[in-house]
Tab-separated table of C-alpha atoms in Angstrom:
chain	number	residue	atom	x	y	z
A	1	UNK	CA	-66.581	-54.130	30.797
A	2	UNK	CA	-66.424	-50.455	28.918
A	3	UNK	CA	-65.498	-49.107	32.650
A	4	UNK	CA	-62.756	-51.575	32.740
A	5	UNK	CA	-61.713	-50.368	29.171
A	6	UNK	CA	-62.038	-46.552	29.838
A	7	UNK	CA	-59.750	-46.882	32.559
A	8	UNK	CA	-56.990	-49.132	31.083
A	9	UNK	CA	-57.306	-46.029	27.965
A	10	UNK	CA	-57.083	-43.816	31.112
A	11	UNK	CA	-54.385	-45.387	32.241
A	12	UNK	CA	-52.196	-45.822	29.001
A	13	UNK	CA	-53.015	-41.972	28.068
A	14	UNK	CA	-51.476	-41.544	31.643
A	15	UNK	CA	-48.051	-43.225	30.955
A	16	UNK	CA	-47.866	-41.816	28.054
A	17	UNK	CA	-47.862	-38.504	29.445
A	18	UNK	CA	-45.416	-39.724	32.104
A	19	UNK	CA	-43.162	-40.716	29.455
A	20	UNK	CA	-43.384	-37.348	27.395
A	21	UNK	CA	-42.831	-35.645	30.237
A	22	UNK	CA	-39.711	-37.738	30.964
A	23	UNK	CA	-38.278	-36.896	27.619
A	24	UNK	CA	-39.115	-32.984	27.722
A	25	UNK	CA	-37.594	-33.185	30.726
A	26	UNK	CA	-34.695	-35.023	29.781
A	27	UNK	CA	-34.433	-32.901	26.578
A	28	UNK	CA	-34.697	-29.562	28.506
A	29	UNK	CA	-32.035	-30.584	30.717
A	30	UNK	CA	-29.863	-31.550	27.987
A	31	UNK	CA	-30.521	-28.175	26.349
A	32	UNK	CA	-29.334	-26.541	29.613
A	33	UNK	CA	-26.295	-28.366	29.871
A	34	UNK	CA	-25.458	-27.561	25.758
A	35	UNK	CA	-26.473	-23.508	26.742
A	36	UNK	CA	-24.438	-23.799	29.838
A	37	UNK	CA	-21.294	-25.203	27.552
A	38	UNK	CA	-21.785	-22.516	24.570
A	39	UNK	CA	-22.071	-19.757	27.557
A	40	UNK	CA	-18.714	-21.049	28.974
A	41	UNK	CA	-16.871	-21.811	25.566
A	42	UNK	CA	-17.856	-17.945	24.555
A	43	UNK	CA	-16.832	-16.430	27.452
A	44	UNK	CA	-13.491	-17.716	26.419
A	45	UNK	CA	-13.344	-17.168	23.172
A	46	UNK	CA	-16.156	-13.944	22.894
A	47	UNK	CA	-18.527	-14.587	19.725
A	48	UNK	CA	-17.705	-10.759	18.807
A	49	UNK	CA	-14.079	-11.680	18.208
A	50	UNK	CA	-15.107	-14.927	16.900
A	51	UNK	CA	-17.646	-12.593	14.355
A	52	UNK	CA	-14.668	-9.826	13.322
A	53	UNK	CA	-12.570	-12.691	12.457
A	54	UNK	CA	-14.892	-14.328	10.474
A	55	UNK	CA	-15.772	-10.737	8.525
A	56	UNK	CA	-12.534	-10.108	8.438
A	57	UNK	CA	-10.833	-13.129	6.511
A	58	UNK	CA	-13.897	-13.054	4.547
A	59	UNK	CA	-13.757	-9.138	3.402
A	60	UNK	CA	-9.771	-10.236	2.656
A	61	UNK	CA	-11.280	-12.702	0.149
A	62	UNK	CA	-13.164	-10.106	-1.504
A	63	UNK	CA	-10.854	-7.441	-1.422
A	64	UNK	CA	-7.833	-10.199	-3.092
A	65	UNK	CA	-10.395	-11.010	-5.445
A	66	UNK	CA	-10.787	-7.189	-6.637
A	67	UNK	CA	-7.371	-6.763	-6.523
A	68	UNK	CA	-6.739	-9.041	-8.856
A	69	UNK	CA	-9.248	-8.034	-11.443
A	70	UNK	CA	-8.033	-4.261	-11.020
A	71	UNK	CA	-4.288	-5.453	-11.472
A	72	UNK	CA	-5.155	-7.753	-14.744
A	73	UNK	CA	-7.156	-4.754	-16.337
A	74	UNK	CA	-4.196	-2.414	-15.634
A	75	UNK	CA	-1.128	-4.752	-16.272
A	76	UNK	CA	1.186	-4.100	-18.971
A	77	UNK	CA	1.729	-7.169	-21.339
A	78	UNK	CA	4.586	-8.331	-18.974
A	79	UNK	CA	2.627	-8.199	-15.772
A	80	UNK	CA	3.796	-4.993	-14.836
A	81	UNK	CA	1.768	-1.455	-13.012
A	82	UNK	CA	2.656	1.097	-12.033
A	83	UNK	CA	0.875	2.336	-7.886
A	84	UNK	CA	0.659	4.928	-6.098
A	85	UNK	CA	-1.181	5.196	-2.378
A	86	UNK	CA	-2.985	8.168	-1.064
A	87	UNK	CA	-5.591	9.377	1.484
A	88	UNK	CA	-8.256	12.118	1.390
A	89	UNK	CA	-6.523	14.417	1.885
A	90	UNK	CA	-3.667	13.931	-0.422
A	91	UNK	CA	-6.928	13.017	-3.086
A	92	UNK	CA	-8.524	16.927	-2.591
A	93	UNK	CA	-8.912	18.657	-5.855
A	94	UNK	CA	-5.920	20.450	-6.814
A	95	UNK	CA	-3.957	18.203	-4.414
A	96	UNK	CA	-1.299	15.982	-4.880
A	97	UNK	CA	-3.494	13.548	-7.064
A	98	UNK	CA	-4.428	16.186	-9.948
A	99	UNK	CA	-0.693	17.396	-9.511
A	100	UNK	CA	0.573	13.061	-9.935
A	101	UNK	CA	-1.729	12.911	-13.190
A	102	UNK	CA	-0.578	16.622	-14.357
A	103	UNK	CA	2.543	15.196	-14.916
A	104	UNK	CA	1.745	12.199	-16.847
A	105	UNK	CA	0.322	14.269	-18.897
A	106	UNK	CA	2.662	16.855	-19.635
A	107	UNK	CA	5.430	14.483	-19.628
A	108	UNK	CA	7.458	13.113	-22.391
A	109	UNK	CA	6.463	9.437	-23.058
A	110	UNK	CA	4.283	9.350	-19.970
A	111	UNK	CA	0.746	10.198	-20.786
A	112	UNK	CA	0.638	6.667	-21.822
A	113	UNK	CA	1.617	5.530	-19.120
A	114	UNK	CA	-1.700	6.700	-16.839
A	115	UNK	CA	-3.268	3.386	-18.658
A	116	UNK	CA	-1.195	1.285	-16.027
A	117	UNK	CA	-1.582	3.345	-13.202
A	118	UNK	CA	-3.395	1.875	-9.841
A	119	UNK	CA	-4.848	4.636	-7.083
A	120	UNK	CA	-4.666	2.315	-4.553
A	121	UNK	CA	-7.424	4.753	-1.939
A	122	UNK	CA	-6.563	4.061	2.047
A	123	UNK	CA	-9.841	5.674	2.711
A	124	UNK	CA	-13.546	5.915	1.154
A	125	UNK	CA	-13.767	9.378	0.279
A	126	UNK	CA	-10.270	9.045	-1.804
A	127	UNK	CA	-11.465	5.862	-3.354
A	128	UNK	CA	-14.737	8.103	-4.383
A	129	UNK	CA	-12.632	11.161	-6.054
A	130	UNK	CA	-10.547	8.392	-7.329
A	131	UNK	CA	-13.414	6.989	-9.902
A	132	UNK	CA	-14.581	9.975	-10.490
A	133	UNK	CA	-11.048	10.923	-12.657
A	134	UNK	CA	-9.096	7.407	-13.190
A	135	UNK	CA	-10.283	4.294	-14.354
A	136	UNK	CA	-7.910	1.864	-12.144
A	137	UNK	CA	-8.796	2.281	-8.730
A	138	UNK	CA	-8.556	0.099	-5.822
A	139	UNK	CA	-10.133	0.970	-2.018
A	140	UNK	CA	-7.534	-0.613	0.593
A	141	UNK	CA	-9.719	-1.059	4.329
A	142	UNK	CA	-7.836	-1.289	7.417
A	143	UNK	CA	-9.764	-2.516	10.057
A	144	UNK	CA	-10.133	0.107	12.527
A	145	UNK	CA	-8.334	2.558	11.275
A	146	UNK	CA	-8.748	5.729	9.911
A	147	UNK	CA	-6.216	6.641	7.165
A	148	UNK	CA	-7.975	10.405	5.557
A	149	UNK	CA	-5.676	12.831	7.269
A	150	UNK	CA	-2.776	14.289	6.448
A	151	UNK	CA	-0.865	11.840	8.803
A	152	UNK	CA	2.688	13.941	10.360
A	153	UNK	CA	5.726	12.242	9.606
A	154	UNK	CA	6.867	9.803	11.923
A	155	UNK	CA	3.139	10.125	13.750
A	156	UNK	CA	1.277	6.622	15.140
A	157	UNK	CA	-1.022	6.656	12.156
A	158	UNK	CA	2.139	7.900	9.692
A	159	UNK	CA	3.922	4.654	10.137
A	160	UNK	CA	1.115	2.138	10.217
A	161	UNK	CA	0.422	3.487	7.053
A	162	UNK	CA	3.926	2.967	5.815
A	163	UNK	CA	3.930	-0.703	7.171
A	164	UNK	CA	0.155	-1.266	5.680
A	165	UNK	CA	1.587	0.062	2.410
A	166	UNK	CA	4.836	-2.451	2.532
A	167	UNK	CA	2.363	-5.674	3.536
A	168	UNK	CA	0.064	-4.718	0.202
A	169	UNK	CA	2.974	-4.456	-1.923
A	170	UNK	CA	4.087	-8.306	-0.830
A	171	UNK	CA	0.378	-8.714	-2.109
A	172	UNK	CA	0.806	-7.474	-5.328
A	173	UNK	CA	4.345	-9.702	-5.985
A	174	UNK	CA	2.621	-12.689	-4.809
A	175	UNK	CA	-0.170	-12.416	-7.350
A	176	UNK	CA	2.499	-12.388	-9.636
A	177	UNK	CA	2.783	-8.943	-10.645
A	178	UNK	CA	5.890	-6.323	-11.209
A	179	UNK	CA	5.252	-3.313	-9.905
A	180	UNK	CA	6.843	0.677	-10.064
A	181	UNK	CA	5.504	2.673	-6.620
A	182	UNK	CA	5.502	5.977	-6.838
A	183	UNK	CA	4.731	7.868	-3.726
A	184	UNK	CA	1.547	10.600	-5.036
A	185	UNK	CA	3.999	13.286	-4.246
A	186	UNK	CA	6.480	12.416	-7.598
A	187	UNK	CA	6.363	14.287	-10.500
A	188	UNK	CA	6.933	11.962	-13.396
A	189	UNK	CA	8.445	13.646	-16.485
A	190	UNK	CA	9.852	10.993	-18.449
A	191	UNK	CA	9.477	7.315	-19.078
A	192	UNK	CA	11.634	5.843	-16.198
A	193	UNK	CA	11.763	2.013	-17.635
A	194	UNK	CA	14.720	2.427	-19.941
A	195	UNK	CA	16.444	3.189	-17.220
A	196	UNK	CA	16.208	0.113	-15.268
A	197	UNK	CA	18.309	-2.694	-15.671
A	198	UNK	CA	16.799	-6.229	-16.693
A	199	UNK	CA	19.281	-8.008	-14.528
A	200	UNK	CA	18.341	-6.173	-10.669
A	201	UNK	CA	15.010	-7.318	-9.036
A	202	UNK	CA	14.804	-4.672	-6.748
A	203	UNK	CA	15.643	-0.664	-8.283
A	204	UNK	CA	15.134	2.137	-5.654
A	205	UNK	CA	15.408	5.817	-5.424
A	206	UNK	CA	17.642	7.572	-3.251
A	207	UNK	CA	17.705	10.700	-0.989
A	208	UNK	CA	21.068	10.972	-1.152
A	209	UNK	CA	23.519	9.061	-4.364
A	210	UNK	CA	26.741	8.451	-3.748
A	211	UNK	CA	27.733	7.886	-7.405
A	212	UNK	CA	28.089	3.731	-7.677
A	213	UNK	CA	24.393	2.283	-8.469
A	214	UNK	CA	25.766	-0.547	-6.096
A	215	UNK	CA	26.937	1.001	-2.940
A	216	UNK	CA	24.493	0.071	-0.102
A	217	UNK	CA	25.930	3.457	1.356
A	218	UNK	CA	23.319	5.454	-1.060
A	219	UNK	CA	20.348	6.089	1.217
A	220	UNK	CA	17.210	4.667	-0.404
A	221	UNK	CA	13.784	6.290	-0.366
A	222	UNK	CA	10.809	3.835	-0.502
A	223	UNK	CA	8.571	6.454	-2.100
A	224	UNK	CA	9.925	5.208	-5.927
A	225	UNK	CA	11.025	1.726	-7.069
A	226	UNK	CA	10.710	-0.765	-9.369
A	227	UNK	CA	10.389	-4.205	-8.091
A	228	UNK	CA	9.928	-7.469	-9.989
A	229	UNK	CA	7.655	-10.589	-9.351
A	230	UNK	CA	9.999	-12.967	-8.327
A	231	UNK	CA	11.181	-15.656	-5.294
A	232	UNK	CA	13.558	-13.168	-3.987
A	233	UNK	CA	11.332	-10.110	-3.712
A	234	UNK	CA	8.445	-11.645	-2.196
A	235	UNK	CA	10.258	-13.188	0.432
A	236	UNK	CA	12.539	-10.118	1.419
A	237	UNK	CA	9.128	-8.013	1.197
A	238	UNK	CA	7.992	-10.512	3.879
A	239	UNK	CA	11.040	-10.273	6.163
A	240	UNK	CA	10.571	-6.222	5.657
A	241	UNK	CA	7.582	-6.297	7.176
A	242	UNK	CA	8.114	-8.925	9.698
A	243	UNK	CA	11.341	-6.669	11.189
A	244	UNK	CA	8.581	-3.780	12.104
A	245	UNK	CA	8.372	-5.780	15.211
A	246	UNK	CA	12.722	-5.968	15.743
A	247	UNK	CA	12.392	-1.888	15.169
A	248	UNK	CA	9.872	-0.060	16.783
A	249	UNK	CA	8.665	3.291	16.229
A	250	UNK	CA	10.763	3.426	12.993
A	251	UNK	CA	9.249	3.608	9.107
A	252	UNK	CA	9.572	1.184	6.868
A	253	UNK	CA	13.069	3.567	5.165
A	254	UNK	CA	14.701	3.376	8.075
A	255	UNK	CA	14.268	-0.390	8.768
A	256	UNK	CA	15.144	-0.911	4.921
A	257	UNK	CA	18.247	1.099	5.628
A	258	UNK	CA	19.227	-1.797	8.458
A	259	UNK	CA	18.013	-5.302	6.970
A	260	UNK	CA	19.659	-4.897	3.354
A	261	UNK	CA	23.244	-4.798	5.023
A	262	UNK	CA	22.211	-8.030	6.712
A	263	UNK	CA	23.827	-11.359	5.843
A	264	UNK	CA	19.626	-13.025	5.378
A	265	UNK	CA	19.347	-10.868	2.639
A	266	UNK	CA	22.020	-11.377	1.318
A	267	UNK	CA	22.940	-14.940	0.809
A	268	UNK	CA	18.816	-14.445	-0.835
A	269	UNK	CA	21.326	-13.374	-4.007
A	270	UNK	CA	18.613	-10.472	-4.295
A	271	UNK	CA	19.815	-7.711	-6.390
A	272	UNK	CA	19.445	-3.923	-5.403
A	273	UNK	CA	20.077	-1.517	-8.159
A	274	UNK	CA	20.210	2.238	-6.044
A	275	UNK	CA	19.082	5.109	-8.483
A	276	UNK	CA	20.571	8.204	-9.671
A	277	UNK	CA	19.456	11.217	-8.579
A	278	UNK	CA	20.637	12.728	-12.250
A	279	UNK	CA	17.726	10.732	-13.353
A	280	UNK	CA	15.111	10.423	-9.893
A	281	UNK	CA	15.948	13.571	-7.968
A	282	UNK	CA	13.843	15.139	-5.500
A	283	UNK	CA	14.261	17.951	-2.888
A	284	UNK	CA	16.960	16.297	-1.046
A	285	UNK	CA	19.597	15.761	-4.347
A	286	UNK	CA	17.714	17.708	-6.741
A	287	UNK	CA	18.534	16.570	-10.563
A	288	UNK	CA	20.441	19.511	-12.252
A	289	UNK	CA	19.854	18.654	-16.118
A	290	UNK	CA	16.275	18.881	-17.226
A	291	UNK	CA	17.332	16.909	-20.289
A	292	UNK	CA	17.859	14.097	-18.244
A	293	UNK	CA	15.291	14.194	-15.328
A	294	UNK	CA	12.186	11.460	-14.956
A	295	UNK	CA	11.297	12.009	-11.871
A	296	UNK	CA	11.400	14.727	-9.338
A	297	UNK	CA	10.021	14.064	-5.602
A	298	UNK	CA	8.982	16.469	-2.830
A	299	UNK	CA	11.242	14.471	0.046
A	300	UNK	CA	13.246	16.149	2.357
A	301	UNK	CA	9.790	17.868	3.175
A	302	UNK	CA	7.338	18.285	6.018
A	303	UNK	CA	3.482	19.019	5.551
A	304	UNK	CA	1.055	18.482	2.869
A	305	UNK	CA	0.656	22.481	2.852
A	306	UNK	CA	4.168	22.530	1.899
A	307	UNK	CA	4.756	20.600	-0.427
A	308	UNK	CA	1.611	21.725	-2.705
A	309	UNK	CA	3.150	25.265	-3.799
A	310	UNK	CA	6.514	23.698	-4.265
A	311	UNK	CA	5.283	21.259	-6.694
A	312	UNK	CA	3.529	23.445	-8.474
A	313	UNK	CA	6.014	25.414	-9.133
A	314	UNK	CA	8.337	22.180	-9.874
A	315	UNK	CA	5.367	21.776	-12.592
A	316	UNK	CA	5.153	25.152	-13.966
A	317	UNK	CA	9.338	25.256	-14.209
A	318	UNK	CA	8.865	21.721	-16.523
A	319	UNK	CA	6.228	23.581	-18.644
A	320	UNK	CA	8.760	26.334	-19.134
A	321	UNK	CA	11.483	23.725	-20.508
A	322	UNK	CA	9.432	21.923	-22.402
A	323	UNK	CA	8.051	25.466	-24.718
A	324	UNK	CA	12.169	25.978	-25.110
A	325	UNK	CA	13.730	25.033	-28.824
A	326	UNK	CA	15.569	21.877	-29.188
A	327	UNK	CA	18.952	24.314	-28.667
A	328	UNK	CA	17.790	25.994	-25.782
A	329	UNK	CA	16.636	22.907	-23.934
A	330	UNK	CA	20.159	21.563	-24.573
A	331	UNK	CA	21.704	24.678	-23.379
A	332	UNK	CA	19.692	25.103	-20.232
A	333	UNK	CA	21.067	21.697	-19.521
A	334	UNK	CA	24.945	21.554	-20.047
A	335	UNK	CA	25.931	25.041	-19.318
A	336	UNK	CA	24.222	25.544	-15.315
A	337	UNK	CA	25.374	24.252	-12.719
A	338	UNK	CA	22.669	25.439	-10.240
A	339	UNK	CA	19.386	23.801	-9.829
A	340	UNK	CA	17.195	24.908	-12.961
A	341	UNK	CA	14.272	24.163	-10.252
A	342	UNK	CA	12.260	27.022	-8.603
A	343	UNK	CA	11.807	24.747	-5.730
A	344	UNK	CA	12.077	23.767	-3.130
A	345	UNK	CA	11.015	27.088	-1.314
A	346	UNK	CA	8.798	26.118	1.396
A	347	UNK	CA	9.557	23.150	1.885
A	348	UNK	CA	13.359	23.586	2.755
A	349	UNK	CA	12.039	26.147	5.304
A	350	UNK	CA	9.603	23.284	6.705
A	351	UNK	CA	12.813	20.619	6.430
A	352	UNK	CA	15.453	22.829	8.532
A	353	UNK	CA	12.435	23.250	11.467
C-alpha cells in the first residue's frame, strides 16, 4: 500500500513537472515571438529616433515653460519686452553685448528700459556671461547645432540662425506677448515707443526709406521692429517661416522682402508701418540729426571685427553730443548736412568688398 502511494506521489510530481515545463515552454516561446516583433518594429522605426523625439518634445516643454516665466518677470504692464539674440561670440567682454547695454545706459529715457530687456543666448557660454551682467536671460538649444561663432553672412549656420530666430519670435506672440527685437548690434539712444503708431501691428526698420511710412518699396531690415500680440502677426510670423522652404538659401530679409507684396498677406488686413531712418538709421541711411536719432545700427556691414571699432566710435560720437549745451545740441542738428557720425569707417571698407 505506501509503494502504491509513493508512486501515484511519484507520478503526480511527474505531471506536474510535465505541465510546468509545458508552460515555460509555451511562455518562452511567446517571449520570442514578442522579442522577435519589438526587434522588427525597431528596426523600422530605430528606438534612438524614437528616444531624441521623446527628449526633444519634452526639453520643448521645459524650455516654453522658462520662457514664459522669463517673459512675465520682464514684461512691461501691457505685455510688452523688448529681445535681442546673440552668440558667444557676439557675448565676449567688450563685444557687442557690453556695447547693446552701454547704450541703454547712456541714452536718454533708456536706462530704464534694460528692466524689459530679454538676452535670449543661442549658445551656453553666452547664456553664462549673460547672468553674470543681466537679470533676464533666456538659453535657446538647437538640437544639433552649434550657434557660438561669429556665423558669415549668408553662411549655412548664418541663416539657420536667422530662421531659428523668426520661429522663436512666433513663440513669443503666441504666448501672448508684444515684443521690440533689436538685433545686439543697435545702439539705442532714445526711447523708440513714442514713435510707433497704436494703429500698425507690425513697425520695421529700414535699410533704405523712401520717405512714405507706407510704401512697401522701403527695404525693411529684420534686425529692429516692433510687433504686437495679435491674430494677424502670429499667423504671418508662421507663413514667414513656413516660405524658408519656397526660398532657399535666402535669409529671412530677403524672403520678407517677397511675401509682404503677396495677396495672403494681404487680404490678413495686417498693417506694416516702415520706419524712418531720421529716427532708426544705421550704416546704410545713416540719421543726420542727433536731436532726433533712437537708434543707430551697424547694417550694411560685414564681420564682427568690423563692426566693433565702428560702434564704438558711434558710442563715443553720442557721448560727445550729449556733454554739448542745450544750444549747441540744437545747432549741431539743424545747421549740417553731413553725417555728424564718425562711422562707419571700417565697415564701409568691409561693405564695398
Amino acid at each position: 500500500m505506501s509503494m502504491q502511494k509513493n508512486w501515484k506521489e511519484r507520478r503526480e510530481t511527474g505531471m506536474e513537472v510535465v505541465k510546468s515545463f509545458k508552460v515555460s515552454k509555451t511562455f518562452s516561446v511567446f517571449t520570442l515571438v514578442l522579442l522577435a516583433f519589438l526587434v522588427l518594429y525597431f528596426s523600422s522605426n530605430p528606438v534612438d529616433n524614437i528616444g531624441k523625439s521623446w527628449l526633444w518634445k519634452t526639453q520643448y516643454q521645459l524650455e516654453r515653460e522658462e520662457l514664459g516665466r522669463v517673459l512675465k518677470n520682464a514684461s512691461m504692464d501691457d505685455r510688452t519686452i523688448i529681445l535681442t539674440t546673440l552668440n558667444k561670440a557676439w557675448a565676449e567682454p567688450g563685444s557687442m553685448l557690453d556695447l547693446l547695454l552701454e547704450s541703454f545706459r547712456i541714452g536718454e529715457g533708456t536706462s530704464r528700459l534694460l528692466n524689459h530687456l530679454v538676452i535670449v543666448a543661442m549658445d551656453p557660454t553666452a547664456f553664462t556671461r549673460c547672468k553674470a551682467i543681466h537679470p533676464h536671460c533666456f538659453y535657446l538649444t538647437t538640437p544639433g547645432i552649434d550657434f557660438s561663432e561669429d556665423e558669415r553672412f549668408m553662411s549655412e549656420n548664418y541663416l539657420k540662425l536667422m530662421w531659428r530666430r523668426i520661429d522663436f519670435l512666433r513663440i513669443v506672440l503666441e504666448l501672448g506677448y508684444n515684443f521690440v527685437f533689436t538685433d545686439a548690434d543697435i545702439m539705442w539712444f532714445r526711447d523708440p515707443f513714442p514713435y510707433f503708431d497704436s494703429v500698425d501691428e507690425i513697425h520695421i526698420a529700414c535699410d533704405f526709406y523712401k520717405g512714405n511710412p507706407r510704401d512697401k518699396g522701403n527695404r525693411a531690415n529684420g534686425g529692429f521692429n516692433y510687433v504686437k500680440s495679435v491674430g494677424a502677426t502670429i499667423e504671418f510670423y508662421k507663413y514667414w517661416y513656413k516660405a524658408r522652404r519656397l526660398h532657399k538659401n535666402q535669409h529671412d530679409q530677403q524672403v520678407f522682402e517677397i511675401i509682404k507684396h503677396e495677396p495672403i498677406v494681404a487680404a490678413t488686413g495686417l498693417r506694416i508701418r516702415y520706419l524712418d531712418t531720421k529716427y532708426f538709421g544705421g550704416f546704410c541711411q545713416a540719421s543726420k540729426d542727433m536731436n532726433k536719432v533712437c537708434t543707430m545700427h551697424a547694417n550694411c556691414c560685414v564681420g564682427i571685427e568690423k563692426k566693433v571699432p565702428d560702434l564704438k566710435a558711434i558710442l563715443n560720437d553720442w557721448k560727445n553730443f550729449t556733454a554739448l549745451s542745450p544750444q549747441e545740441k540744437e545747432a549741431k542738428g539743424s545747421s549740417s548736412s553731413a553725417s555728424p557720425w564718425s562711422a562707419p569707417n571700417k565697415c564701409k571698407a568691409s561693405w564695398k568688398h
